[in-house]
Short mmCIF file of C-alpha atoms in Angstrom, two decimals:
data_model
loop_
_atom_site.label_atom_id
_atom_site.label_comp_id
_atom_site.label_asym_id
_atom_site.label_seq_id
_atom_site.Cartn_x
_atom_site.Cartn_y
_atom_site.Cartn_z
CA MET A 1 -107.36 88.91 155.33
CA LEU A 2 -103.58 87.92 155.80
CA MET A 3 -103.65 84.44 154.75
CA ASN A 4 -106.56 85.67 151.99
CA ASN A 5 -104.07 87.38 150.41
CA ILE A 6 -102.03 85.10 149.29
CA PHE A 7 -103.70 82.66 148.54
CA ALA A 8 -104.83 85.76 145.91
CA LYS A 9 -101.75 85.08 145.11
CA VAL A 10 -101.35 81.61 144.18
CA ARG A 11 -104.99 81.62 142.08
CA SER A 12 -103.44 84.39 140.07
CA ALA A 13 -99.67 83.01 139.21
CA TYR A 14 -101.45 79.14 138.59
CA TYR A 15 -103.03 80.36 135.71
CA THR A 16 -99.52 82.08 134.14
CA LEU A 17 -98.34 77.98 134.64
CA THR A 18 -101.31 77.40 131.65
CA ARG A 19 -100.10 79.25 129.32
CA LEU A 20 -96.46 77.29 129.49
CA ALA A 21 -94.17 75.01 127.14
CA GLU A 22 -94.39 71.73 127.91
CA THR A 23 -90.49 72.41 126.78
CA ASP A 24 -91.02 74.80 129.66
CA ARG A 25 -91.38 72.55 132.41
CA THR A 26 -88.36 70.24 131.95
CA SER A 27 -86.11 72.58 131.46
CA LEU A 28 -87.33 74.22 134.96
CA LEU A 29 -86.68 70.42 136.69
CA LEU A 30 -83.55 69.67 136.01
CA ASP A 31 -82.75 73.09 136.38
CA LEU A 32 -84.03 72.40 139.64
CA ALA A 33 -83.11 68.90 139.96
CA ASP A 34 -78.95 70.63 139.56
CA ALA A 35 -79.37 73.39 142.20
CA THR A 36 -80.72 70.83 144.56
CA GLU A 37 -77.31 68.76 144.32
CA ALA A 38 -74.99 72.19 144.51
CA HIS A 39 -76.90 72.85 147.29
CA LEU A 40 -76.80 70.42 149.58
CA PRO A 41 -74.56 71.75 152.71
CA ASP A 42 -77.11 74.18 152.40
CA LEU A 43 -80.42 72.15 152.51
CA LEU A 44 -78.34 69.69 155.26
CA ALA A 45 -77.37 72.27 157.57
CA ALA A 46 -81.58 73.49 157.48
CA ASN A 47 -82.54 69.87 158.46
CA ALA A 48 -79.87 69.78 160.82
CA ASP A 49 -81.99 72.41 162.86
CA ASP A 50 -85.29 70.54 162.87
CA LEU A 51 -83.17 67.39 163.53
CA SER A 52 -81.37 69.50 166.61
CA ARG A 53 -85.04 69.69 168.14
CA MET A 54 -85.50 65.81 168.02
CA SER A 55 -84.87 62.88 169.37
CA LYS A 56 -83.48 59.84 167.46
CA ASP A 57 -86.06 57.34 169.51
CA ASN A 58 -88.75 59.81 168.01
CA PRO A 59 -90.30 57.44 165.24
CA LEU A 60 -90.97 60.31 162.38
CA TYR A 61 -86.83 60.85 162.74
CA ASP A 62 -86.05 59.00 159.44
CA ARG A 63 -88.37 60.98 158.41
CA LEU A 64 -87.48 63.85 159.50
CA GLN A 65 -84.11 63.26 158.08
CA LEU A 66 -82.33 64.18 154.70
CA THR A 67 -78.54 62.63 154.02
CA PRO A 68 -76.32 63.72 151.02
CA GLN A 69 -77.58 60.62 149.25
CA ARG A 70 -81.62 60.64 149.89
CA LEU A 71 -81.34 64.20 148.15
CA HIS A 72 -79.23 62.40 145.45
CA ASP A 73 -82.70 60.49 145.23
CA ILE A 74 -84.25 63.82 144.83
CA ALA A 75 -82.50 64.62 142.88
CA ALA A 76 -83.01 62.07 140.17
CA ALA A 77 -86.49 62.49 141.17
CA LEU A 78 -86.92 65.49 139.71
CA ARG A 79 -84.72 64.51 136.44
CA ASN A 80 -87.66 61.39 136.23
CA VAL A 81 -90.99 63.42 136.93
CA ALA A 82 -89.20 66.03 134.15
CA HIS A 83 -89.08 63.24 131.79
CA LEU A 84 -92.17 61.30 132.17
CA ASP A 85 -95.31 61.45 129.30
CA ASN A 86 -97.24 64.26 130.63
CA PRO A 87 -101.39 63.45 131.01
CA LEU A 88 -102.36 67.14 130.87
CA GLY A 89 -103.67 68.35 127.83
CA GLU A 90 -104.45 64.56 127.19
CA VAL A 91 -107.98 64.26 124.61
CA PHE A 92 -109.69 60.99 125.19
CA ASP A 93 -113.45 58.91 124.78
CA ALA A 94 -114.41 61.87 121.61
CA LYS A 95 -117.36 61.25 119.04
CA THR A 96 -119.82 62.45 117.89
CA MET A 97 -123.59 63.13 118.17
CA PRO A 98 -125.89 62.20 115.81
CA ASN A 99 -126.59 66.53 115.43
CA GLY A 100 -122.96 66.82 114.29
CA LEU A 101 -121.99 67.37 118.17
CA SER A 102 -118.07 66.55 118.51
CA LEU A 103 -118.13 65.34 122.08
CA ARG A 104 -114.19 64.95 123.57
CA LYS A 105 -112.55 65.52 127.44
CA GLN A 106 -109.12 67.33 128.17
CA ARG A 107 -107.14 66.07 131.20
CA VAL A 108 -106.28 69.86 133.24
CA ALA A 109 -105.05 70.62 135.87
CA TYR A 110 -107.25 71.42 139.58
CA GLY A 111 -106.16 74.71 139.81
CA VAL A 112 -104.23 75.50 143.01
CA VAL A 113 -103.22 72.39 145.46
CA GLY A 114 -102.89 72.48 149.07
CA VAL A 115 -100.94 69.99 150.48
CA VAL A 116 -101.21 69.12 154.77
CA TYR A 117 -98.46 66.64 155.44
CA GLU A 118 -95.67 66.15 158.97
CA ALA A 119 -92.04 65.69 159.30
CA ARG A 120 -91.25 63.96 156.30
CA PRO A 121 -89.42 68.03 154.22
CA ASN A 122 -89.25 65.13 150.68
CA VAL A 123 -92.75 66.09 149.46
CA SER A 124 -91.80 69.85 149.55
CA PHE A 125 -90.45 68.57 147.02
CA ASP A 126 -92.60 65.77 145.49
CA VAL A 127 -95.98 67.50 145.56
CA PHE A 128 -93.81 71.49 143.71
CA ALA A 129 -92.64 68.88 140.89
CA LEU A 130 -96.04 66.57 140.25
CA CYS A 131 -98.31 69.58 140.70
CA PHE A 132 -96.04 72.35 138.67
CA LYS A 133 -95.33 68.70 136.21
CA THR A 134 -99.16 69.66 136.44
CA GLY A 135 -99.70 72.21 135.09
CA ASN A 136 -101.54 72.90 138.54
CA ALA A 137 -99.99 75.39 141.44
CA CYS A 138 -98.83 74.52 145.23
CA VAL A 139 -100.40 75.76 148.47
CA LEU A 140 -97.44 73.45 151.87
CA LYS A 141 -98.53 73.16 155.20
CA GLY A 142 -95.72 71.13 156.03
CA GLY A 143 -95.02 70.73 160.17
CA LYS A 144 -93.54 72.84 162.89
CA ASP A 145 -90.38 69.21 163.41
CA ALA A 146 -89.97 70.11 159.46
CA ASP A 147 -90.17 73.62 159.26
CA ALA A 148 -86.65 74.90 158.82
CA SER A 149 -85.59 72.11 156.41
CA ASN A 150 -88.93 73.30 153.99
CA ARG A 151 -88.12 76.77 154.85
CA ALA A 152 -84.63 76.13 152.98
CA ILE A 153 -86.25 73.55 149.84
CA VAL A 154 -88.99 76.50 149.49
CA SER A 155 -86.79 78.49 149.34
CA LEU A 156 -84.69 77.43 146.10
CA ILE A 157 -87.87 76.72 144.32
CA LYS A 158 -88.40 79.74 143.91
CA GLU A 159 -84.98 81.15 142.87
CA VAL A 160 -84.74 78.51 140.44
CA LEU A 161 -88.45 80.08 138.87
CA ARG A 162 -87.20 83.40 139.59
CA ARG A 163 -84.17 81.98 136.45
CA HIS A 164 -86.82 81.05 134.79
CA ASN A 165 -89.03 84.00 134.60
CA ILE A 166 -91.63 82.46 136.18
CA ASP A 167 -94.31 83.98 138.51
CA ASP A 168 -92.68 82.22 142.47
CA ASN A 169 -96.40 82.35 143.41
CA VAL A 170 -96.54 79.49 141.88
CA VAL A 171 -95.26 76.96 144.80
CA CYS A 172 -96.36 78.42 148.66
CA LEU A 173 -94.63 77.95 152.01
CA LEU A 174 -97.58 78.47 155.10
CA PRO A 175 -96.73 78.82 158.85
CA ALA A 176 -95.69 75.58 160.61
CA THR A 177 -99.04 76.49 162.88
CA HIS A 178 -102.76 75.16 163.62
CA GLU A 179 -104.03 77.47 162.59
CA ALA A 180 -102.13 78.31 158.80
CA THR A 181 -103.76 74.62 159.01
CA GLN A 182 -107.40 75.72 159.29
CA HIS A 183 -107.38 78.16 156.90
CA MET A 184 -105.59 76.70 154.34
CA LEU A 185 -108.47 73.69 154.96
CA THR A 186 -111.14 76.86 154.37
CA ALA A 187 -109.72 78.39 152.01
CA VAL A 188 -113.09 78.37 149.74
CA GLY A 189 -112.69 79.56 146.00
CA TYR A 190 -108.99 79.81 146.29
CA ILE A 191 -107.62 76.03 146.42
CA ASP A 192 -109.58 73.75 144.61
CA LEU A 193 -108.07 70.65 146.80
CA CYS A 194 -106.07 68.96 149.37
CA ILE A 195 -104.52 66.42 150.09
CA PRO A 196 -103.47 65.91 153.86
CA ARG A 197 -99.69 63.59 154.60
CA GLY A 198 -99.40 62.46 157.64
CA GLY A 199 -100.85 59.73 160.49
CA ARG A 200 -104.70 59.48 161.39
CA ARG A 201 -105.30 62.10 163.43
CA LEU A 202 -104.49 65.01 161.01
CA ILE A 203 -106.32 63.24 158.56
CA ASP A 204 -109.69 62.54 160.88
CA PHE A 205 -108.98 66.69 161.87
CA VAL A 206 -108.79 67.67 157.51
CA ARG A 207 -111.62 65.51 157.45
CA GLN A 208 -113.50 67.19 160.13
CA THR A 209 -112.50 71.20 159.59
CA ALA A 210 -112.23 71.07 155.67
CA ARG A 211 -114.77 72.81 153.31
CA ILE A 212 -112.91 72.74 150.84
CA PRO A 213 -112.46 68.60 148.46
CA VAL A 214 -110.59 66.49 149.86
CA ILE A 215 -108.36 63.32 149.01
CA GLU A 216 -106.33 61.30 152.36
CA THR A 217 -103.99 59.95 152.11
CA GLY A 218 -101.30 58.54 154.34
CA ALA A 219 -102.84 56.48 157.17
CA GLY A 220 -101.77 53.02 157.24
CA VAL A 221 -102.98 49.63 159.41
CA VAL A 222 -100.86 47.10 156.50
CA HIS A 223 -100.95 43.60 157.73
CA THR A 224 -99.69 39.59 156.19
CA TYR A 225 -101.15 37.20 156.42
CA PHE A 226 -98.79 33.72 156.24
CA ASP A 227 -101.45 31.40 155.01
CA GLU A 228 -101.34 28.09 156.14
CA TYR A 229 -99.96 27.34 152.61
CA GLY A 230 -96.79 29.44 152.79
CA ASP A 231 -93.48 29.66 151.36
CA THR A 232 -91.64 29.88 154.45
CA THR A 233 -88.27 31.07 153.46
CA MET A 234 -90.52 33.38 150.99
CA GLY A 235 -92.12 34.83 153.65
CA ALA A 236 -89.61 35.56 156.18
CA ARG A 237 -87.86 37.40 154.08
CA ILE A 238 -91.17 38.96 152.92
CA ILE A 239 -91.94 40.21 156.35
CA GLU A 240 -87.89 40.97 156.58
CA ASN A 241 -88.58 44.13 153.99
CA GLY A 242 -92.27 44.52 155.01
CA LYS A 243 -91.42 45.19 158.64
CA THR A 244 -88.35 46.20 158.44
CA ARG A 245 -87.18 48.05 155.60
CA ARG A 246 -88.31 51.17 156.66
CA VAL A 247 -90.18 51.86 159.96
CA SER A 248 -91.28 55.12 159.77
CA VAL A 249 -93.18 54.62 156.61
CA CYS A 250 -97.35 54.38 155.63
CA ASN A 251 -97.22 50.76 153.67
CA ALA A 252 -94.43 48.89 156.54
CA LEU A 253 -96.26 45.82 158.30
CA ASP A 254 -98.12 46.33 161.52
CA CYS A 255 -99.60 43.04 161.64
CA LEU A 256 -98.57 39.88 161.07
CA LEU A 257 -101.90 37.29 160.68
CA VAL A 258 -100.12 32.91 160.69
CA HIS A 259 -102.32 30.86 159.97
CA SER A 260 -102.27 27.68 163.20
CA LYS A 261 -100.93 25.25 161.09
CA ARG A 262 -97.91 26.83 160.93
CA LEU A 263 -97.07 28.08 164.36
CA GLY A 264 -94.79 25.47 164.51
CA ASP A 265 -92.65 27.52 161.86
CA LEU A 266 -92.56 31.30 163.27
CA PRO A 267 -89.42 31.42 164.81
CA LYS A 268 -87.98 30.45 161.23
CA LEU A 269 -90.41 33.30 159.76
CA LEU A 270 -89.78 36.18 162.92
CA ALA A 271 -85.72 35.13 163.02
CA PRO A 272 -84.17 37.85 160.86
CA LEU A 273 -87.15 40.49 162.88
CA ALA A 274 -84.95 39.22 166.28
CA LYS A 275 -81.84 40.75 164.57
CA LYS A 276 -82.84 44.13 164.32
CA ASN A 277 -84.70 43.16 167.47
CA VAL A 278 -88.25 43.96 166.53
CA LYS A 279 -90.75 43.80 170.13
CA ILE A 280 -94.21 41.56 168.95
CA TYR A 281 -96.56 41.84 170.59
CA ALA A 282 -98.01 38.50 169.81
CA ASP A 283 -101.50 37.13 170.99
CA ASP A 284 -101.99 34.05 173.35
CA LYS A 285 -100.90 31.29 170.97
CA ALA A 286 -98.09 32.91 168.76
CA TYR A 287 -97.12 33.93 172.37
CA ALA A 288 -96.94 30.48 173.69
CA VAL A 289 -94.75 29.07 170.91
CA LEU A 290 -92.12 32.41 170.81
CA ARG A 291 -91.83 31.86 174.37
CA LEU A 292 -90.51 28.67 174.11
CA GLY A 293 -86.46 30.84 173.99
CA TYR A 294 -87.69 31.24 170.08
CA TYR A 295 -87.69 34.47 170.70
CA PRO A 296 -85.67 37.16 172.92
CA ALA A 297 -87.93 37.43 175.48
CA ASN A 298 -87.29 41.69 176.30
CA LEU A 299 -88.80 42.41 172.58
CA LEU A 300 -91.86 40.01 173.12
CA THR A 301 -94.89 40.89 175.31
CA ALA A 302 -98.21 39.06 175.73
CA VAL A 303 -101.87 41.07 174.36
CA SER A 304 -104.87 41.15 176.42
CA PRO A 305 -107.58 41.43 176.35
CA ASP A 306 -107.52 44.92 177.61
CA THR A 307 -104.95 45.59 174.70
CA GLN A 308 -105.68 43.49 172.01
CA ASN A 309 -108.63 46.80 170.36
CA GLU A 310 -105.32 49.27 170.82
CA VAL A 311 -102.90 47.11 169.55
CA TYR A 312 -104.25 45.82 166.72
CA GLY A 313 -105.41 49.26 164.82
CA THR A 314 -101.69 50.58 165.69
CA GLU A 315 -99.68 51.92 163.31
CA PHE A 316 -96.55 51.35 164.40
CA MET A 317 -93.94 53.14 163.12
CA SER A 318 -91.13 52.14 164.64
CA TYR A 319 -89.06 48.31 165.15
CA ALA A 320 -92.41 46.64 166.91
CA MET A 321 -95.51 44.76 165.01
CA ALA A 322 -98.32 42.41 166.17
CA LEU A 323 -98.73 39.74 166.10
CA LYS A 324 -101.78 37.72 165.77
CA THR A 325 -104.01 33.66 164.82
CA VAL A 326 -106.21 33.24 162.92
CA GLU A 327 -107.54 29.53 161.87
CA SER A 328 -108.75 30.17 159.01
CA ILE A 329 -107.89 32.63 155.14
CA ASP A 330 -111.94 33.89 156.17
CA GLU A 331 -110.92 34.01 160.42
CA ALA A 332 -107.65 36.60 158.15
CA LEU A 333 -110.00 38.30 156.72
CA LEU A 334 -112.31 39.12 159.28
CA HIS A 335 -109.38 41.08 161.25
CA ILE A 336 -107.84 42.97 158.69
CA ARG A 337 -111.53 44.34 157.98
CA ARG A 338 -112.22 45.49 161.30
CA TYR A 339 -108.45 46.81 162.10
CA GLY A 340 -107.21 47.80 158.32
CA SER A 341 -107.00 51.29 156.92
CA GLY A 342 -108.08 50.70 153.17
CA HIS A 343 -104.15 51.14 152.43
CA SER A 344 -102.34 47.77 151.50
CA GLU A 345 -102.20 44.27 152.59
CA ALA A 346 -100.60 40.87 151.55
CA ILE A 347 -101.29 37.46 151.50
CA ILE A 348 -97.70 34.50 151.52
CA THR A 349 -99.90 31.74 149.45
CA ALA A 350 -98.95 28.62 146.65
CA SER A 351 -103.13 28.42 147.33
CA GLN A 352 -103.27 30.38 143.40
CA HIS A 353 -107.71 29.93 145.43
CA ASN A 354 -106.94 31.45 148.74
CA ALA A 355 -104.30 34.33 146.67
CA GLN A 356 -108.02 34.67 144.28
CA LEU A 357 -109.73 34.41 147.49
CA PHE A 358 -107.79 37.34 149.87
CA GLN A 359 -107.21 39.82 146.27
CA GLN A 360 -111.40 39.76 145.72
CA GLN A 361 -112.76 40.06 149.19
CA VAL A 362 -109.94 43.00 150.68
CA ASP A 363 -110.85 46.40 151.03
CA ALA A 364 -107.31 47.91 149.90
CA ALA A 365 -105.78 50.45 148.00
CA CYS A 366 -103.20 48.06 146.77
CA VAL A 367 -103.40 44.03 147.53
CA TYR A 368 -100.01 41.36 147.42
CA TRP A 369 -99.79 37.83 146.33
CA ASN A 370 -96.05 37.01 147.83
CA VAL A 371 -95.20 40.42 147.72
CA PRO A 372 -94.58 42.88 150.28
CA THR A 373 -95.87 45.88 150.85
CA SER A 374 -93.31 48.35 151.24
CA PHE A 375 -93.63 48.50 147.46
CA THR A 376 -96.99 50.47 147.17
CA ASP A 377 -95.07 53.59 146.55
CA GLY A 378 -95.59 56.04 143.56
CA GLY A 379 -91.57 55.30 142.39
CA GLU A 380 -92.34 51.53 142.45
CA PHE A 381 -95.44 51.82 140.19
CA GLY A 382 -93.93 53.77 137.04
CA LEU A 383 -95.76 57.22 138.34
CA GLY A 384 -92.07 58.53 139.78
CA ALA A 385 -92.55 60.70 142.60
CA GLU A 386 -96.05 60.80 143.99
CA ILE A 387 -97.86 63.29 145.93
CA GLY A 388 -99.57 60.47 148.14
CA ILE A 389 -101.27 57.47 149.02
CA SER A 390 -104.79 57.89 148.42
CA THR A 391 -107.01 55.33 150.57
CA GLN A 392 -110.11 56.36 149.88
CA LYS A 393 -112.45 55.07 147.24
CA LEU A 394 -113.49 58.18 145.47
CA GLY A 395 -111.09 59.24 143.02
CA PRO A 396 -107.45 58.35 142.31
CA ARG A 397 -107.10 55.38 144.65
CA GLY A 398 -103.65 53.70 145.86
CA PRO A 399 -99.63 56.19 144.94
CA MET A 400 -101.05 59.24 142.93
CA GLY A 401 -98.45 60.50 141.07
CA LEU A 402 -99.05 63.01 137.57
CA GLN A 403 -103.24 61.49 136.49
CA ALA A 404 -103.80 62.01 139.90
CA LEU A 405 -103.03 65.41 139.91
CA THR A 406 -105.24 66.39 136.61
CA THR A 407 -109.50 66.55 136.26
CA TYR A 408 -110.52 67.19 132.61
CA LYS A 409 -113.19 68.76 130.93
CA TRP A 410 -115.93 68.61 128.05
CA LEU A 411 -114.62 70.14 124.99
CA ILE A 412 -118.18 70.26 122.25
CA ASP A 413 -117.07 71.53 118.63
CA GLY A 414 -120.27 72.87 116.68
CA GLU A 415 -121.36 74.25 113.12
CA GLY A 416 -124.24 76.78 115.10
CA GLN A 417 -126.33 73.88 116.76
CA VAL A 418 -129.47 75.21 118.79
CA ARG A 419 -131.80 72.48 120.19
CA ASN A 420 -134.98 71.56 119.64
#
C-alpha cells in the first residue's frame, strides 16, 4: 500500500506536466544545470560515500564514480537537452478521408516512466531531463551501490522543481531494495513503461517479473571483426578505442574476431592493448601466434573447449577481451549470431562488398563499418542525453533520446458525420 501511495502521487503529478509550456521546461533544465555545478561539493561528497564501500578493482567502480569534470559534463548535457527540439506535440501523418473526417497523429508522453539501473548515478540526471522535456513523470530505482549519490541528485532536482512551482512528485526515487523493484514492475495502472539499464541478470529479472510494458536496454556482448581486407593501422586504432576508451560501458568491445589470413598482424593490432594491460582470452590459433613473445604472457590465456562458451558470451566490463580466429566472414557472422546480444557490432575492412554483407546480415541495433562501437551513444548520435540503448526490435532500437520517450494518439475532427 505504501508503494502504491507513492506511485499514485507520481501519477497525479504527471498530469500537471501536460500543461507546462516549452519555455517552462527549458527554464527548469537550465536552472538544474546551474544548480548541479553550484552543488558540486555536496554531490561529490555523497558519491565519495558510495565509492568508499566499493573496491577500485570492481568493474562498476568507474561507472559509479562522479568527478568534477563528469558533473560539468552532466550540466552541459542538461543544457543541451533543454535546447533540443521537442517532439512532444508534433503532428504527423495528417490526412482527410473521403467522408470528410480529418485525421492526424500527435506525439504525446507515455505518462509515468520507471527506470531500474545499477551503479550509474549519472542516469538519475539523464532520465529526469529526458522525461521532463517530453512531459513524462519518472520513478527511479537505483542500485544500493549508488544510493547516496542518487539521493543527493534527486534531492537537488526536487529543490529546483519546487523553486519553479512544479510538483516535485514528477520525480521519485524508490528505496534501493529488491522489493522496491518488484513493486515497480507490478505497478499496473500507475507506471506506463519500464526501462531496465544494467547487466544481463537485471534485464532477465525485469523481463520475467514485469506486468507492465518493458523496453530492454543495456546488456552488450560486443564484437569487432577484422576482415581479410582490413587496414592494420586503422584496425589497431579502432580496436584500442572500442576496448579501452571506457571499459565499463555497454558499448565496449568484448570479442575481437580475426580472419585467419591476418593472424600475422595480431602483434600490431594488439600492441596498444598490451600497453594498457588488457587481458586476452585467445583461441588456439591466435594463442599460438601471441605466445611467441608478441603479447605479455601474464596477460594471455588460452581458451579451452570447456571455457569457450563462457568466454565468448561474456560482457567483460573490464580490461579483458576475448579473441577468436575465423576462416571467413560467414564464420564471423555465425559467431556473432550465436554470442551477440543485439547491441553493437563492427567490421574493419576495405571491401565494400564485405562491409555491406556484414551490415545487412548482422542483427544488432548498431552495425559499424571502420568505426569503433564506442560511438553507440545518444550524444554521439545527436540525440542529447540518452535514457538507454534498446537491444530489442519492437519499439525504439539503439540509443533512445527524446522521441523514444513519446508515443502518439490519433486526433479526429469532423462535422457531424455518422458511420453507416
